[in-house]
CSV table of C-alpha atoms and ligand atoms in Angstrom, one decimal:
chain,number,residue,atom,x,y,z
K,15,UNK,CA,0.0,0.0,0.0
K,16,UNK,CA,1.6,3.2,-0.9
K,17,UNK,CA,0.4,6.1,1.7
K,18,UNK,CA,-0.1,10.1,0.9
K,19,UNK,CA,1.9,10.6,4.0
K,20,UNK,CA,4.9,11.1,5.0
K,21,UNK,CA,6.5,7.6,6.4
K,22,UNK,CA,9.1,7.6,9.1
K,23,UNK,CA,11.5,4.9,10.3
K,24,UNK,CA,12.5,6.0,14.5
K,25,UNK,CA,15.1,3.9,16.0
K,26,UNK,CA,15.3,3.0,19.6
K,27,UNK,CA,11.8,4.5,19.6
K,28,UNK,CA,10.4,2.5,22.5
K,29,UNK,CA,11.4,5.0,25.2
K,30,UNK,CA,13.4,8.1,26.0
K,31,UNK,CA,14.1,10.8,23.3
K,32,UNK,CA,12.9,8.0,20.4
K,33,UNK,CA,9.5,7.9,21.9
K,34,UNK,CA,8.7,11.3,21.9
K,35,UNK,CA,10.4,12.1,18.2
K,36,UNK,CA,7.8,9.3,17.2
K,37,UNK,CA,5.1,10.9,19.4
K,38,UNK,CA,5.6,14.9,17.7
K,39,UNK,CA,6.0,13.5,14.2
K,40,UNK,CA,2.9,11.0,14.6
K,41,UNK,CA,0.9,14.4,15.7
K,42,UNK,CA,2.4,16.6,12.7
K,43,UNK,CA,0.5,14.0,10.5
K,44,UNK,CA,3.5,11.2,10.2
K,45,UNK,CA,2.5,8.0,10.1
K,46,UNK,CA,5.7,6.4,12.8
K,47,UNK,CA,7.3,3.2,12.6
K,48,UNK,CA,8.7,2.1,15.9
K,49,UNK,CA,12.2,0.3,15.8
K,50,UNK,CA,12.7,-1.2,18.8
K,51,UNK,CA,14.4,-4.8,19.5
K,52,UNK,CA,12.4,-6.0,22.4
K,53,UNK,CA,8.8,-6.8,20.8
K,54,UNK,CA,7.1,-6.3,24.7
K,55,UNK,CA,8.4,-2.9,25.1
K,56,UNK,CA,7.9,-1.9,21.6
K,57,UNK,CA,4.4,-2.7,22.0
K,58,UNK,CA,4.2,-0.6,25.0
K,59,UNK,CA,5.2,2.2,23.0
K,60,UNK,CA,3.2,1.2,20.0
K,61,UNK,CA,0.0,0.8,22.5
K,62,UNK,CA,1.1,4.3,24.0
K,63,UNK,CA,0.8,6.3,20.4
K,64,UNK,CA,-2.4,4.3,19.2
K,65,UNK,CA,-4.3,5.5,22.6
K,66,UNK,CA,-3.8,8.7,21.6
K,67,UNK,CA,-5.1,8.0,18.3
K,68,UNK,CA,-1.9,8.7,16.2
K,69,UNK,CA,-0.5,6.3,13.3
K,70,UNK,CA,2.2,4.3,14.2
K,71,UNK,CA,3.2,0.7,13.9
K,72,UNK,CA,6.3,-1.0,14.8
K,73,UNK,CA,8.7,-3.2,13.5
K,74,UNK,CA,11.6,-5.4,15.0
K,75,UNK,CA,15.3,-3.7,14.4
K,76,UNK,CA,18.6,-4.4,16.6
K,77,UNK,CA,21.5,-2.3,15.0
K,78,UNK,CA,23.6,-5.3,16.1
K,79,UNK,CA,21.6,-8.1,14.1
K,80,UNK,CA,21.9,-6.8,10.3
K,81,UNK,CA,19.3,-9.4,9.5
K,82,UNK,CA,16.5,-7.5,11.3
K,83,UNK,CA,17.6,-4.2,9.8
K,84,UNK,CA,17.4,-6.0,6.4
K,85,UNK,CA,14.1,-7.8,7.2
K,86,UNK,CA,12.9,-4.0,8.5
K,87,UNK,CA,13.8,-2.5,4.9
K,88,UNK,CA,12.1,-5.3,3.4
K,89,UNK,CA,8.7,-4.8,5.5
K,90,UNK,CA,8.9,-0.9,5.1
K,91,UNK,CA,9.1,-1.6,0.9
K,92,UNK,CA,6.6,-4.0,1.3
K,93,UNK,CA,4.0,-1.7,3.2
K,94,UNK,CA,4.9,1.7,2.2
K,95,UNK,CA,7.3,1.6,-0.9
K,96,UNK,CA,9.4,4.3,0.1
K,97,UNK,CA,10.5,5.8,3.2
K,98,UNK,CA,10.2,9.8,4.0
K,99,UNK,CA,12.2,10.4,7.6
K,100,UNK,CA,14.8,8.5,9.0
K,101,UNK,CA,15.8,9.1,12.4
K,102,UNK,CA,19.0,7.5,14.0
K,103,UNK,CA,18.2,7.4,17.1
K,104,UNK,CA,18.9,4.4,19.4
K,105,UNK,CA,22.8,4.6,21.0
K,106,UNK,CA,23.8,3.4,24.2
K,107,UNK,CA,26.5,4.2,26.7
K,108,UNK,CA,28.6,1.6,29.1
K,109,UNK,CA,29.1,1.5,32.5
K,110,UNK,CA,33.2,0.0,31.5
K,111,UNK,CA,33.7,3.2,28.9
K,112,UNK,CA,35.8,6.0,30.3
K,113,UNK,CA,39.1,7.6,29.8
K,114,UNK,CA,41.3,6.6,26.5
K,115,UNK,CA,44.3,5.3,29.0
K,116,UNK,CA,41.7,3.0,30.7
K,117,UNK,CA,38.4,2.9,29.0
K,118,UNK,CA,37.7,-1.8,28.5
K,119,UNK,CA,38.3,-2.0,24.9
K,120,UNK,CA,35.0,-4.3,24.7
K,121,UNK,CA,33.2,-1.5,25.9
K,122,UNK,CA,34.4,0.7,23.6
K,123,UNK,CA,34.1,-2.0,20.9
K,124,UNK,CA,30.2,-2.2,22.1
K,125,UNK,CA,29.7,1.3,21.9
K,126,UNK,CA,31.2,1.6,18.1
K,127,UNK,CA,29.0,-1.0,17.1
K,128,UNK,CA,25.5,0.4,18.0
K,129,UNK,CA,25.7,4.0,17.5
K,130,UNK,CA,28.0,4.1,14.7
K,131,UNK,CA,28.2,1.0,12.6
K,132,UNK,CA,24.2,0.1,13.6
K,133,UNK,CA,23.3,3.6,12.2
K,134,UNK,CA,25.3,3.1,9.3
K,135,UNK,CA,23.8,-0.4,8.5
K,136,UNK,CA,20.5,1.1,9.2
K,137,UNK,CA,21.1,4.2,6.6
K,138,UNK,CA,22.7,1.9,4.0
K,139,UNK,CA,19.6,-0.7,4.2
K,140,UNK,CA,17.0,2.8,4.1
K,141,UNK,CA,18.9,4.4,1.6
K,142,UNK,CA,17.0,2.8,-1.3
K,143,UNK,CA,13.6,3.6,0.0
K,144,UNK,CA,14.8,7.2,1.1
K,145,UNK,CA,15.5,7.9,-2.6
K,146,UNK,CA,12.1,6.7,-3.8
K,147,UNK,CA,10.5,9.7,-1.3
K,148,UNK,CA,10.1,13.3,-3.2
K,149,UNK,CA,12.3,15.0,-0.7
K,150,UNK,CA,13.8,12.2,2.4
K,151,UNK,CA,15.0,13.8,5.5
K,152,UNK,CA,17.6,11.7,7.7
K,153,UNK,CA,18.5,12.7,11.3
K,154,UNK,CA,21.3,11.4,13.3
K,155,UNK,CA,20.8,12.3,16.8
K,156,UNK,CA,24.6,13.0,17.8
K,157,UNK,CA,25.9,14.8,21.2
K,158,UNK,CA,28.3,17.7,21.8
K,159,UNK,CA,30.0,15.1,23.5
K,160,UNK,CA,31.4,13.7,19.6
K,161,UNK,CA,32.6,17.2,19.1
K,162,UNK,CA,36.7,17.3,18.8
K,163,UNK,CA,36.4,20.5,19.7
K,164,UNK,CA,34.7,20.8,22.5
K,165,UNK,CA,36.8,17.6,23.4
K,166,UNK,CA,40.0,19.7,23.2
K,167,UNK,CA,38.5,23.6,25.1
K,168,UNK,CA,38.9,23.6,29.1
K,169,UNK,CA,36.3,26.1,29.2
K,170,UNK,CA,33.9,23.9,27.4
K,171,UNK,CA,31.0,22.1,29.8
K,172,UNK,CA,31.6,18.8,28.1
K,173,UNK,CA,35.6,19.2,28.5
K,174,UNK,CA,35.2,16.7,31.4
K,175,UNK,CA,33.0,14.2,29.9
K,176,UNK,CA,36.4,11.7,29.1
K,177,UNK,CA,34.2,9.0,27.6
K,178,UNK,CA,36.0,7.5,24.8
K,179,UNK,CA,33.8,5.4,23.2
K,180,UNK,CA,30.8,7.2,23.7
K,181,UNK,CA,32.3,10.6,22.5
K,182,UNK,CA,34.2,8.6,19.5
K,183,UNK,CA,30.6,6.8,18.1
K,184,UNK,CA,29.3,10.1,17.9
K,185,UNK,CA,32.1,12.1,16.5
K,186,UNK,CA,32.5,8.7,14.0
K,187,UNK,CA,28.2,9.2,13.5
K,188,UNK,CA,28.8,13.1,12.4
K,189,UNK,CA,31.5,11.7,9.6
K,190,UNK,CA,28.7,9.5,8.3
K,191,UNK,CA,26.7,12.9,8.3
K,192,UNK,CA,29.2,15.0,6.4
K,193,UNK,CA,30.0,12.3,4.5
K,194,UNK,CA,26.7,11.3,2.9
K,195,UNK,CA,25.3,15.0,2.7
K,196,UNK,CA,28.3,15.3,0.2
K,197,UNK,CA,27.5,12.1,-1.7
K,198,UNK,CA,23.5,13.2,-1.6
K,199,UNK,CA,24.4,16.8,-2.8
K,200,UNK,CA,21.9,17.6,-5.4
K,201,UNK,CA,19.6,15.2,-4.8
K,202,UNK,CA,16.4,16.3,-2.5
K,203,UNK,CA,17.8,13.9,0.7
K,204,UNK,CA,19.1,16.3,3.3
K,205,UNK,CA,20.8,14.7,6.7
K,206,UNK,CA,22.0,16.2,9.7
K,207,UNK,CA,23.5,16.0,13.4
K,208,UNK,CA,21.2,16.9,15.9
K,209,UNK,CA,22.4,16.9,19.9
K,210,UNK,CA,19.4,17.1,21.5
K,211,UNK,CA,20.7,18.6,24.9
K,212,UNK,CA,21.2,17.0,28.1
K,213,UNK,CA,18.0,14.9,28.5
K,214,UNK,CA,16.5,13.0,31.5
K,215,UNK,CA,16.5,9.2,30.0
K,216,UNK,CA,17.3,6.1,31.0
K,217,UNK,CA,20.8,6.9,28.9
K,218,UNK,CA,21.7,9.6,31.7
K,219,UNK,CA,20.6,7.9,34.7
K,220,UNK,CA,17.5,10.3,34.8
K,221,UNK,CA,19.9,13.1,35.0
K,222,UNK,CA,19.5,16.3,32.7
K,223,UNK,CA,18.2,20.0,32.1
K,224,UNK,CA,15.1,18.7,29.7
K,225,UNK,CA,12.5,16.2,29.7
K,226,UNK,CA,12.5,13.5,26.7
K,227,UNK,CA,9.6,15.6,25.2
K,228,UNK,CA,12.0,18.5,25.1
K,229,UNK,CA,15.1,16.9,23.9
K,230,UNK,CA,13.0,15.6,21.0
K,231,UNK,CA,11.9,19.1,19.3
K,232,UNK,CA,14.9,19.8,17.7
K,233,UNK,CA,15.4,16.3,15.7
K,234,UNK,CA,11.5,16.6,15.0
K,235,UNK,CA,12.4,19.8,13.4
K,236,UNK,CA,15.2,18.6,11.4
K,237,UNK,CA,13.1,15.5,10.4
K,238,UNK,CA,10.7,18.1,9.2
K,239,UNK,CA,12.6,20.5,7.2
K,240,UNK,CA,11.0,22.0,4.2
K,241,UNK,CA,12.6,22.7,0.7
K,242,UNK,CA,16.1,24.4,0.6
K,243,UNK,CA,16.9,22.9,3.7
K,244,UNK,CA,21.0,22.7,4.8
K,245,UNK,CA,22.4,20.2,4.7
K,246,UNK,CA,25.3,18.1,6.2
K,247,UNK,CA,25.1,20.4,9.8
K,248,UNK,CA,25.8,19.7,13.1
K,249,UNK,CA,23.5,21.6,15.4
K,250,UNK,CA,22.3,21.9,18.9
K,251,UNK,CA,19.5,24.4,19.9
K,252,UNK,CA,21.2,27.6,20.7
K,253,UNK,CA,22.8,27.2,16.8
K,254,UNK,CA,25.4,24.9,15.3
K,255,UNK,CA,27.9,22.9,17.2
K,256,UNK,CA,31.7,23.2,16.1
K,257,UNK,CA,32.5,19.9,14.3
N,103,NAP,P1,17.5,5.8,26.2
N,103,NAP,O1,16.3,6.3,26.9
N,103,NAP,O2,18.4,4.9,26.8
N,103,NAP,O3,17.0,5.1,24.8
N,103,NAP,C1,17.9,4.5,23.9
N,103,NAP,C2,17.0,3.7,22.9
N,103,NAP,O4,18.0,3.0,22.0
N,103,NAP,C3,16.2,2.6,23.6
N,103,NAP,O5,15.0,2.5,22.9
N,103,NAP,C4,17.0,1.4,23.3
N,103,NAP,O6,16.3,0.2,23.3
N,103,NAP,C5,17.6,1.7,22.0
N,103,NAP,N1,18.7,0.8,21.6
N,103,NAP,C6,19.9,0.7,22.2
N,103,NAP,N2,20.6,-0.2,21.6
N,103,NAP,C7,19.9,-0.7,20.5
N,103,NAP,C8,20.1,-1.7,19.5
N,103,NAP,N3,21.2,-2.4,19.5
N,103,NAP,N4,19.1,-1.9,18.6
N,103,NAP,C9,18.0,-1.2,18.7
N,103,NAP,N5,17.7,-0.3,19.6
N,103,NAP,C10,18.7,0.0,20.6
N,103,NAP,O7,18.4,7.0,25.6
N,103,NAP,P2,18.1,8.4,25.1
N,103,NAP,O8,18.7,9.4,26.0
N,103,NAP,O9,16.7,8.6,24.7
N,103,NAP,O10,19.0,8.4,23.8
N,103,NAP,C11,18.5,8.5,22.4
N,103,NAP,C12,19.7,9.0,21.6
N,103,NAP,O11,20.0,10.4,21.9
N,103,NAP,C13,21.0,8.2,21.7
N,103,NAP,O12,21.6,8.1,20.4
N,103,NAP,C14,21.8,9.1,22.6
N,103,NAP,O13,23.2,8.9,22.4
N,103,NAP,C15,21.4,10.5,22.1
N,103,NAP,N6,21.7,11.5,23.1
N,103,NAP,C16,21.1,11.5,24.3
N,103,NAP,C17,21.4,12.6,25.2
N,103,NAP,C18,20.8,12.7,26.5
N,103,NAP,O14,21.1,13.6,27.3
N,103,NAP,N7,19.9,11.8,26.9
N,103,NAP,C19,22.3,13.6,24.8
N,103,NAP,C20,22.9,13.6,23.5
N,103,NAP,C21,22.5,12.5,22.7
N,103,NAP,P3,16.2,-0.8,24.6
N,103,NAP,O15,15.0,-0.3,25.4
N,103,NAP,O16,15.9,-2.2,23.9
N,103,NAP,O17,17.5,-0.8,25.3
């Protein structure tokens, strides 16, 4: 079936920032497809969105099993022929990341694999249906924390945030962002970073300045950018981030 709306893929969508960025584009008229791994929790979320009478489904997606982000792009072509909004969202942190001198290599290892190479596998599987959309906006939801520069000024807030892994997959994330707003220049897919702030979620331990309905505006605005939108940006709310 091939819908008037616009279709969007959210990944990690069953809680935290993914939830909401599901929730705000289901009310500005998007119909929402839920990634999520765990099929109880994603039906939670699902169960969540339809009470409120939005359009949503979900569909099973790990970033660390490439088969269910293959079998994903295969039920998204199937049902909807095309895809209008991806947004990157699921990432993790780990409790053994820390310091480059001592951060546990597996850790680090772990980290790499879900927010940088899962988000890649995800975009490379979308990709296809993005370019059969008139106009496909992708969002990567990155962190100040993957700055280098920020990384490297003392008088930054995020100077003391030594997280190796974390900070690298999302430095490696905004690469894939630069990167593929290059290779998409002149076509009508735009992609950007998006740090969303520091948001109360399960990811920060509940700590943070903004609720997951916050953090989520700005990715929701990205994901809805109209014509002659930039491309290839790293931004936070107060502007753009330094790279
Ligand atoms: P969260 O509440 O912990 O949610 C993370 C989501 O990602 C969950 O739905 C989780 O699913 C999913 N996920 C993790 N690994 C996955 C995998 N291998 N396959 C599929 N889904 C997976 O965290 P959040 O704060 O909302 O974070 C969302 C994004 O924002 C992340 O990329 C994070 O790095 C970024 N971010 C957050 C903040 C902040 O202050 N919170 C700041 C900057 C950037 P499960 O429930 O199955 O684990």
């Amino acid at each position: 079936m091939i819908s008037s709306h616009r279709i969007a893929l959210v990944t990690g969508a069953n809680k935290g920032i993914g939830l909401e960025i599901a929730r705000q584009l289901a009310q500005a008229g998007v119909v929402v497809i839920l990634g999520a791994r765990d099929a109880g929790r994603a039906k939670a979320a699902l169960d969540d969105l339809l009470s409120q009478g939005l359009k949503a489904q979900a569909v099973p997606l790990d970033l660390d099993d490439h088969a269910s982000i293959a079998a994903a792009a295969e039920t998204i072509r199937a049902e909807h022929g095309r895809l209008d909004i991806l947004v990157n969202n699921a990432g993790i942190v780990d409790a053994a990341d820390g310091p480059p001198g001592t951060a546990s290599l597996d850790a680090v290892r772990r980290i790499m694999e879900t927010n940088f190479i899962g988000a890649l596998a995800v975009t490379q599987a979308m990709l296809p249906l993005l370019r059969k959309a008139p106009a496909a906006r992708i969002v990567n939801l990155s962190s100040s924390l993957g700055s280098l520069t920020l990384n490297g000024d003392p008088a930054s807030p995020y100077y003391a945030a030594r997280l190796i892994g974390y900070n690298a997959s999302k430095a490696a994330l905004n690469m894939l962002t630069v990167q593929l707003a290059e290779a998409l220049r002149g076509t009508s897919i735009v992609i950007n970073s998006v740090s969303p702030g520091y948001v109360k979620t399960d990811l920060t331990g509940q700590q943070g300045f903004m609720s997951a309905e916050e953090g989520a505006r700005l990715p929701v605005a990205y994901a809805l950018l109209g014509e002659g939108a930039v491309s290839g940006r790293f931004v936070e709310a107060s502007g753009q981030t330094p790279w």
